[in-house]
C-alpha positions as a Python dict, from the first residue, in 0.01 Angstrom:
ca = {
    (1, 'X'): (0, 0, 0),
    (2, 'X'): (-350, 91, 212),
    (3, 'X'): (-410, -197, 446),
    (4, 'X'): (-744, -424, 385),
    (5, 'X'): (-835, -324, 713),
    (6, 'X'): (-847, 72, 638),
    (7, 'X'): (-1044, 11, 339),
    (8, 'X'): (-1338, -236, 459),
    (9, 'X'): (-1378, 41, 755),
    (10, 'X'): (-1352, 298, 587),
    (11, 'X'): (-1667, 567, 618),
    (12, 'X'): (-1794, 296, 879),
    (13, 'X'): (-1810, 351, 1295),
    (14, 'X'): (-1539, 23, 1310),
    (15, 'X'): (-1209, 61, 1443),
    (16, 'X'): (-964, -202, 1506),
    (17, 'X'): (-634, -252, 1626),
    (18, 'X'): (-339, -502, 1546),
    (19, 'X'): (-293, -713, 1894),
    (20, 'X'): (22, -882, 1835),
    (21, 'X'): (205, -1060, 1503),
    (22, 'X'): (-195, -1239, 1385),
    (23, 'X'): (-433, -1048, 1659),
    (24, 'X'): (-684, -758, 1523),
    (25, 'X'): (-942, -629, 1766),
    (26, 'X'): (-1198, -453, 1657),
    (27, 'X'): (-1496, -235, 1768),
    (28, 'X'): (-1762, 47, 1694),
    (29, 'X'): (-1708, 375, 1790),
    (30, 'X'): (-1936, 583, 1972),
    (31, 'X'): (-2107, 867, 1821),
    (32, 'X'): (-1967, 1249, 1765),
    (33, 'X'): (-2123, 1500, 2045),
    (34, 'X'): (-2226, 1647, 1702),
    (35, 'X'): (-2418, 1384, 1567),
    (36, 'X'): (-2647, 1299, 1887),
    (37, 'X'): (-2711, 1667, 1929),
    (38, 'X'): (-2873, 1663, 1570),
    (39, 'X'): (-3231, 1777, 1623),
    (40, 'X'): (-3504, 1512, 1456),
    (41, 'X'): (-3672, 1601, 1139),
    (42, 'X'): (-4026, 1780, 1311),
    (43, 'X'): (-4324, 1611, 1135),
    (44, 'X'): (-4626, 1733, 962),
    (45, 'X'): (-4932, 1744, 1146),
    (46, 'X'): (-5177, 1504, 1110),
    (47, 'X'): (-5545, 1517, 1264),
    (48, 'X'): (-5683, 1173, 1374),
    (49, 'X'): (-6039, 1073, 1410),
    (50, 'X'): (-6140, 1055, 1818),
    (51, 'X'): (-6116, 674, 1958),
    (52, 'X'): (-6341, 634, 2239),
    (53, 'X'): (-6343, 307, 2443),
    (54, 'X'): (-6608, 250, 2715),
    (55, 'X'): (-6581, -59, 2940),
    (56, 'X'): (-6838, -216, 3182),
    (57, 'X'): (-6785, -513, 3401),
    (58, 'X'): (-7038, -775, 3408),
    (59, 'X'): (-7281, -751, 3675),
    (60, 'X'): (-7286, -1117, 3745),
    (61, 'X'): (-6936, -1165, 3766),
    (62, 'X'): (-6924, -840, 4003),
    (63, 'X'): (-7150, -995, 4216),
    (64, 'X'): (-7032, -1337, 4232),
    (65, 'X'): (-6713, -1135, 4328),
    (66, 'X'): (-6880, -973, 4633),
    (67, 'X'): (-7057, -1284, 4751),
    (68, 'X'): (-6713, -1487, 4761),
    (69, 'X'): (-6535, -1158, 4956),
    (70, 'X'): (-6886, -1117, 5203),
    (71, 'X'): (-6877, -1478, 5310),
    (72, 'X'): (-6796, -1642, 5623),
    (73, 'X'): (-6698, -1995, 5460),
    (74, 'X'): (-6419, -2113, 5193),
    (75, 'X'): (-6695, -2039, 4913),
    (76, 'X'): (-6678, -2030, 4496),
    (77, 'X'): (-6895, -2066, 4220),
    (78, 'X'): (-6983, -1952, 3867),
    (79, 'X'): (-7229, -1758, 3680),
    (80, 'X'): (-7422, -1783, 3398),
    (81, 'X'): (-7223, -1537, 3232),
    (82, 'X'): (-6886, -1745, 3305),
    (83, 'X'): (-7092, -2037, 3204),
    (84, 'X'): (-7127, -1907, 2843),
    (85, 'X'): (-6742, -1814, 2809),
    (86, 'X'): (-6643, -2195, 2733),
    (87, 'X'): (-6855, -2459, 2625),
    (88, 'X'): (-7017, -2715, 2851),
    (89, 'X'): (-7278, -2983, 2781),
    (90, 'X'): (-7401, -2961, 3159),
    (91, 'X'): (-7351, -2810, 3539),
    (92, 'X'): (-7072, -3027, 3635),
    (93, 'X'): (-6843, -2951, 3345),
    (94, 'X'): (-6907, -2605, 3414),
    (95, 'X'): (-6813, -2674, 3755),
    (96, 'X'): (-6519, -2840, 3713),
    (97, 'X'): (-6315, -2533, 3627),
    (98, 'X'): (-6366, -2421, 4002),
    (99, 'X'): (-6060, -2489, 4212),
    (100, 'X'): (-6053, -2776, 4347),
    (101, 'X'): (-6361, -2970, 4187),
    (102, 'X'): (-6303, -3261, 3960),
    (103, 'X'): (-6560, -3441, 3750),
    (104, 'X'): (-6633, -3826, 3648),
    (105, 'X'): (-6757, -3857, 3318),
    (106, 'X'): (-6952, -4149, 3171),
    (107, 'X'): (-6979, -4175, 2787),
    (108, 'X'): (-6775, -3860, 2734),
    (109, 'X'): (-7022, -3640, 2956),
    (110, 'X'): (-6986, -3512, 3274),
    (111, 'X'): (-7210, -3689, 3558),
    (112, 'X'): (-7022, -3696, 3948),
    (113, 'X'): (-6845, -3409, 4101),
    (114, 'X'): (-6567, -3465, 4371),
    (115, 'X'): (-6433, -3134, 4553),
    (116, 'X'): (-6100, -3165, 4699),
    (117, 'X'): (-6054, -3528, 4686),
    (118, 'X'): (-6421, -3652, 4841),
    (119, 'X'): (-6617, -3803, 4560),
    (120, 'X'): (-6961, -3769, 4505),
    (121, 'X'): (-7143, -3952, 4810),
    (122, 'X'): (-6970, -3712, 4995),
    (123, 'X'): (-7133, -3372, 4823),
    (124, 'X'): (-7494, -3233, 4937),
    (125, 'X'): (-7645, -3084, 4640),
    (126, 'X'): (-7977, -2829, 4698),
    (127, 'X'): (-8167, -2598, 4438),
    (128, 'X'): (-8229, -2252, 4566),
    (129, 'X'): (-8119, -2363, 4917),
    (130, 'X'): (-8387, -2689, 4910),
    (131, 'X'): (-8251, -3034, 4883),
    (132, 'X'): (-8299, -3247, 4530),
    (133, 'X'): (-8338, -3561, 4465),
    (134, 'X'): (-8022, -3785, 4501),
    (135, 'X'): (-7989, -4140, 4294),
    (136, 'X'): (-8035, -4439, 4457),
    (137, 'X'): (-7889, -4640, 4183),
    (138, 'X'): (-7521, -4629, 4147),
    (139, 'X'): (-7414, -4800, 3812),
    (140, 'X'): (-7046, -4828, 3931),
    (141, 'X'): (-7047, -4994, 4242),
    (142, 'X'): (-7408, -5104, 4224),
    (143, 'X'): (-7507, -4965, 4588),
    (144, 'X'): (-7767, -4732, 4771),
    (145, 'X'): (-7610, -4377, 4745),
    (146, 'X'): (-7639, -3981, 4720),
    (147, 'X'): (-7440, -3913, 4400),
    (148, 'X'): (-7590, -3616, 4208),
    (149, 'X'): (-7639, -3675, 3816),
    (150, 'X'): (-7540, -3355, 3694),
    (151, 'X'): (-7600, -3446, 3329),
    (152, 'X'): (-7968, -3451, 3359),
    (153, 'X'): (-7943, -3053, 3411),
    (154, 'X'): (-7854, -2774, 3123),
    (155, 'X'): (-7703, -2478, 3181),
    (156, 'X'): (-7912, -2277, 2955),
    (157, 'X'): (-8164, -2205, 3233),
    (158, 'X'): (-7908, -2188, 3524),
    (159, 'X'): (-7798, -1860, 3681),
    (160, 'X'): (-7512, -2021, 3819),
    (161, 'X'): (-7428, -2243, 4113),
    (162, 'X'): (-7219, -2143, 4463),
    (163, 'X'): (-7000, -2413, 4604),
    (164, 'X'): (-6933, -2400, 4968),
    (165, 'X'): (-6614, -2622, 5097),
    (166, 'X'): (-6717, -2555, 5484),
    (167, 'X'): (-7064, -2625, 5604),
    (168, 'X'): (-7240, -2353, 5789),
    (169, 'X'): (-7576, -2407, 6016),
    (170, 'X'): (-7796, -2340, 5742),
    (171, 'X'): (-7711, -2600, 5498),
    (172, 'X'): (-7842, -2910, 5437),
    (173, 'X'): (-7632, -3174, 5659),
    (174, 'X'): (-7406, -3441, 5488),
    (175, 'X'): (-7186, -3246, 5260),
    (176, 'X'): (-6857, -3309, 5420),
    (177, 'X'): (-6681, -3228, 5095),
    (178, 'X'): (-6912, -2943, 4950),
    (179, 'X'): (-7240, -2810, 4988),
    (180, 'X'): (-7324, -2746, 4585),
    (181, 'X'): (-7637, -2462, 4558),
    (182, 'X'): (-7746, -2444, 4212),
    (183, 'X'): (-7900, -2129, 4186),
    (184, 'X'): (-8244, -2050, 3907),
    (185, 'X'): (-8288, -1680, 3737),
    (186, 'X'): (-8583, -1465, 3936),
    (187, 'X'): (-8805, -1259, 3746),
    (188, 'X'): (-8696, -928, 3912),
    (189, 'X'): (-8277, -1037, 3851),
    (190, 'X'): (-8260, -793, 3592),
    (191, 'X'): (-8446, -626, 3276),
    (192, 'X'): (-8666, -807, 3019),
    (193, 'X'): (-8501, -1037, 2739),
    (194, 'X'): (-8564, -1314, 2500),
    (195, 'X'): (-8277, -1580, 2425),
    (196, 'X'): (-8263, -1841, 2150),
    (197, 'X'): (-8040, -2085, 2058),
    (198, 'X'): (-8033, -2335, 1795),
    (199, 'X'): (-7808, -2606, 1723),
    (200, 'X'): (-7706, -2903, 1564),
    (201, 'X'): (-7473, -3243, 1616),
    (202, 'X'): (-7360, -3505, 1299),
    (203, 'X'): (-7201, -3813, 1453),
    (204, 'X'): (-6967, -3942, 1151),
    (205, 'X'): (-7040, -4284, 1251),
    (206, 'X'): (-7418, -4272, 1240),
    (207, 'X'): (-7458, -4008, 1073),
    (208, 'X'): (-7787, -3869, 1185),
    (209, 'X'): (-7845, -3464, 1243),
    (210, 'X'): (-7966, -3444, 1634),
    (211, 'X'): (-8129, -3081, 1761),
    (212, 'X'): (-8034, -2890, 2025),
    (213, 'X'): (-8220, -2597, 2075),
    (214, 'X'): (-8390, -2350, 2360),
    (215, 'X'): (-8549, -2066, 2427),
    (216, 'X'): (-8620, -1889, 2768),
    (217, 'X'): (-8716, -1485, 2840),
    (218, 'X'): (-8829, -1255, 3088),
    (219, 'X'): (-9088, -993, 3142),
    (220, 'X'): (-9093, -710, 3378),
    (221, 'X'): (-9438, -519, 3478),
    (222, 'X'): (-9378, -139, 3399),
    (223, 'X'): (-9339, -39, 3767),
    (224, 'X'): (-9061, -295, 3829),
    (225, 'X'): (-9288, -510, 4091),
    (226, 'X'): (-9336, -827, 3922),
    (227, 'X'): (-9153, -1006, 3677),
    (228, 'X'): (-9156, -1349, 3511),
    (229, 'X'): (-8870, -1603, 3354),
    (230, 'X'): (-8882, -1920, 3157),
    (231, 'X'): (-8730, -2105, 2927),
    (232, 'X'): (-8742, -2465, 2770),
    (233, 'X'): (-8438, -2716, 2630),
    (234, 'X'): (-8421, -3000, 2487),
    (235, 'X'): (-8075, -3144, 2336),
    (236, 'X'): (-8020, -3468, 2139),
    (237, 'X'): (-7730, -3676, 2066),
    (238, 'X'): (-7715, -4059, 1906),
    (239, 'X'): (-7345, -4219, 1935),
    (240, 'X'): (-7198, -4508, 1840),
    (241, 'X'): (-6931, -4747, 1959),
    (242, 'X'): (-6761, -5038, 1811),
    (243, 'X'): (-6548, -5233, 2067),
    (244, 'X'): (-6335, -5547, 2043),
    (245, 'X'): (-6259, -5745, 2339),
    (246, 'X'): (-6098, -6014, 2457),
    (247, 'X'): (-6260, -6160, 2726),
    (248, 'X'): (-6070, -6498, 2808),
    (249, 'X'): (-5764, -6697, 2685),
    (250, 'X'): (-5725, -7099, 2680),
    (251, 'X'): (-5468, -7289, 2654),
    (252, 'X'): (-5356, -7460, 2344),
    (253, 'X'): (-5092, -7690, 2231),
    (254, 'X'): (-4883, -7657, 1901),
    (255, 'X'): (-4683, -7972, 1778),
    (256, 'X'): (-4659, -8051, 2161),
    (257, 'X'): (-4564, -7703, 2320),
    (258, 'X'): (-4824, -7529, 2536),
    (259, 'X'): (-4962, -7237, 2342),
    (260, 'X'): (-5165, -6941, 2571),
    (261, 'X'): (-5374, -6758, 2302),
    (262, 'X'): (-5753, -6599, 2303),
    (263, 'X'): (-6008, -6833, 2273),
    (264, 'X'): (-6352, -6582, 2373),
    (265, 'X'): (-6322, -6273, 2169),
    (266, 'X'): (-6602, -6031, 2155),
    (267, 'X'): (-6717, -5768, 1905),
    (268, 'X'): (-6985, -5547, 1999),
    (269, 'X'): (-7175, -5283, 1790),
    (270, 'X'): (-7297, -4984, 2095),
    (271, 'X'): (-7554, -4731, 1981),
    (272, 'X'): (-7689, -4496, 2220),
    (273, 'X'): (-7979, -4203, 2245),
    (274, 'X'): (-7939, -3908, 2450),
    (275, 'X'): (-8208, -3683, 2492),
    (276, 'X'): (-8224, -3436, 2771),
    (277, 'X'): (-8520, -3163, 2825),
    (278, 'X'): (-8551, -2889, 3048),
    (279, 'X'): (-8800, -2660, 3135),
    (280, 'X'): (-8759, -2384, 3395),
    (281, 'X'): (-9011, -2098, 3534),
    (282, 'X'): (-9027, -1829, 3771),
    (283, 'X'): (-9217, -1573, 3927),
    (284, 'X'): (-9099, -1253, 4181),
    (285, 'X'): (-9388, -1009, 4311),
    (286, 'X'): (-9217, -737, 4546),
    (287, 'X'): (-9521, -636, 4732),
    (288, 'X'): (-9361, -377, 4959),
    (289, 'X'): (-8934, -256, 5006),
    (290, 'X'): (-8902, -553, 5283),
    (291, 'X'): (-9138, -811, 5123),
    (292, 'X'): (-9105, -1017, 4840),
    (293, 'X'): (-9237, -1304, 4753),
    (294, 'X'): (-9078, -1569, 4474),
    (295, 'X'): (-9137, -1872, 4301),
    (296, 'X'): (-8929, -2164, 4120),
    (297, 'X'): (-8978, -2457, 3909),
    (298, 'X'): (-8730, -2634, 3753),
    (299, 'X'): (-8869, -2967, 3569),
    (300, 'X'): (-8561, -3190, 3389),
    (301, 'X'): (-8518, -3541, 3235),
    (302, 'X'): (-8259, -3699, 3091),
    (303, 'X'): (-8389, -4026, 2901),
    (304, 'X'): (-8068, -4288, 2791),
    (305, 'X'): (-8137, -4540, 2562),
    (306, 'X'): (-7857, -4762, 2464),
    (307, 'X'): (-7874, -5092, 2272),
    (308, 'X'): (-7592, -5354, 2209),
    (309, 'X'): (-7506, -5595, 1947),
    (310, 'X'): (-7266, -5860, 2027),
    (311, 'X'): (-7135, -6156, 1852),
    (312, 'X'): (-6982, -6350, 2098),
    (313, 'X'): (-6819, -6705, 1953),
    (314, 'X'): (-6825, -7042, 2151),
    (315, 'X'): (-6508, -7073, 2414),
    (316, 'X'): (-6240, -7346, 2202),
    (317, 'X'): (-6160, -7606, 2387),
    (318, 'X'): (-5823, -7741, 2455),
    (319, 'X'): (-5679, -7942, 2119),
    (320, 'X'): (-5403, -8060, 2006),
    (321, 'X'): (-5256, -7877, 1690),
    (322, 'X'): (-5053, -7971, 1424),
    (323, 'X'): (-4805, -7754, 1213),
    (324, 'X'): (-4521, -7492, 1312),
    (325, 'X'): (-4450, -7201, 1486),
}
């Protein structure tokens, strides 16, 4: 009688072998000399169309690139092109993908920028190398400050910005954390264009349809000596929030036990209108190789109008009250 064994590996590369009274080891066998000198099956040939893949680097990341490896300080920053890549409503979210900046946001936006743990008194912000405007009102601790609202800027007519973690002698004084250089588009930065972009935002709880749109270009004289950029922006957005607070708690009694429960609960109704414009232009005349001269304007507002309604009920006073817990 043929043993199970011999049949179920039979024509197969197993082999086994009994190991003692109820052992069977088994394994595969490696292949004949003949069989791995069998030559493969040549295919037909096949003509394929020609593939050809051409790849350019962006010139503004190249050169944002060689500005970080020429300087003499701990230096970043990001371009317009890097901008674009991932979304951002304004120049500090953009800028908080830099190492070692982090942003404060109010109202889900981006507004203060801290680099490597300083917050935002501590940053000196300039446009093309001049100082800006600072705020004077701080709505968190309610003092005199320098804190940069980032949010009244788009990045649509931004070239980029270049953050500096060690001061040099030709930056403004005061930025002990960062000295943050937000940086316009010249007319003679590179060849004619004309951008537009057109948007829209539904907030499901109001359920309006707010714009957001802009448009900015550039033109280049024919002999490359003067060239002009601008560009407008204007983005909406209405929100809503609906809060429910509880603001103080009283003390109660409840068949004679003392009872802590809230006694000044608030429910407030928040609507709020953003509305942000920009409008940028500039001007480059190279009169000779080692003279040019430039302009830039950069005009922005942000406008925040936010209205609450609140239904506040009289504080209860302390009562006795009857019944059960």
């Amino acid at each position: 009688m043929r043993c199970p064994l011999a049949r179920m590996t039979a024509e197969t590369p197993l082999r086994y072998r009994f190991v003692g009274a109820r052992g069977v080891r088994a394994w595969i066998a490696a292949p004949s000399v003949a069989q791995t000198q069998t030559p493969p099956r040549p295919l037909d040939p096949t003509e394929v169309e020609t593939i050809a893949i051409i790849g350019r680097p962006s010139s503004q990341i190249a050169e944002t690139l060689r500005r970080k490896r020429a300087a003499e300080v701990i230096s970043d920053g990001v371009s317009a092109e890097q901008i674009g890549d991932l979304p951002a409503a304004n120049l500090a979210e953009a800028l908080q993908r830099v190492p070692g900046v982090a942003i404060e946001r109010e109202v889900g936006e981006g507004q203060f920028v801290s680099v490597r743990g300083l917050g935002p008194l501590f940053q000196s912000v300039t446009l093309n190398g001049a100082p800006v405007a600072f705020n004077e009102n701080i709505r968190n601790s309610t003092q005199s400050g320098r804190q940069f609202r980032f949010r009244a800027l788009s990045v649509d007519l931004l070239a980029g910005a270049r953050l500096a973690k060690s001061s040099t002698a030709d930056m403004i004084d005061g930025g002990i954390g960062s000295n943050i250089d937000i940086e316009t588009a010249g007319g003679l930065d590179g060849g004619p264009f004309l951008a537009l972009r057109a948007g829209g935002e539904i907030e499901e709880r109001t359920e309006s349809l707010r714009p957001d749109l802009s448009i900015a270009g550039r033109i280049v004289s024919p002999d490359g000596s003067k060239g002009l950029v601008a560009g407008i922006s204007q983005e909406d957005r209405r929100v809503r929030y609906d809060r429910f607070q509880i603001m103080r708690y009283g003390a109660f009694a409840v068949s004679g036990a003392p009872l802590t429960a809230p006694n000044d609960v608030r429910t407030t109704v928040e609507r709020e209108d953003r509305r942000r414009r920009s409008a940028f232009l500039g001007a480059d005349w190279r009169v000779s190789p080692n003279l040019k001269l430039d302009f830039d304007g950069l005009v922005s507002s942000f406008d925040n109008t936010i209205r609450e309604d609140r239904l506040c009920p009289p504080s209860a006073p302390l009562r006795q009250i009857e019944g059960s817990v």
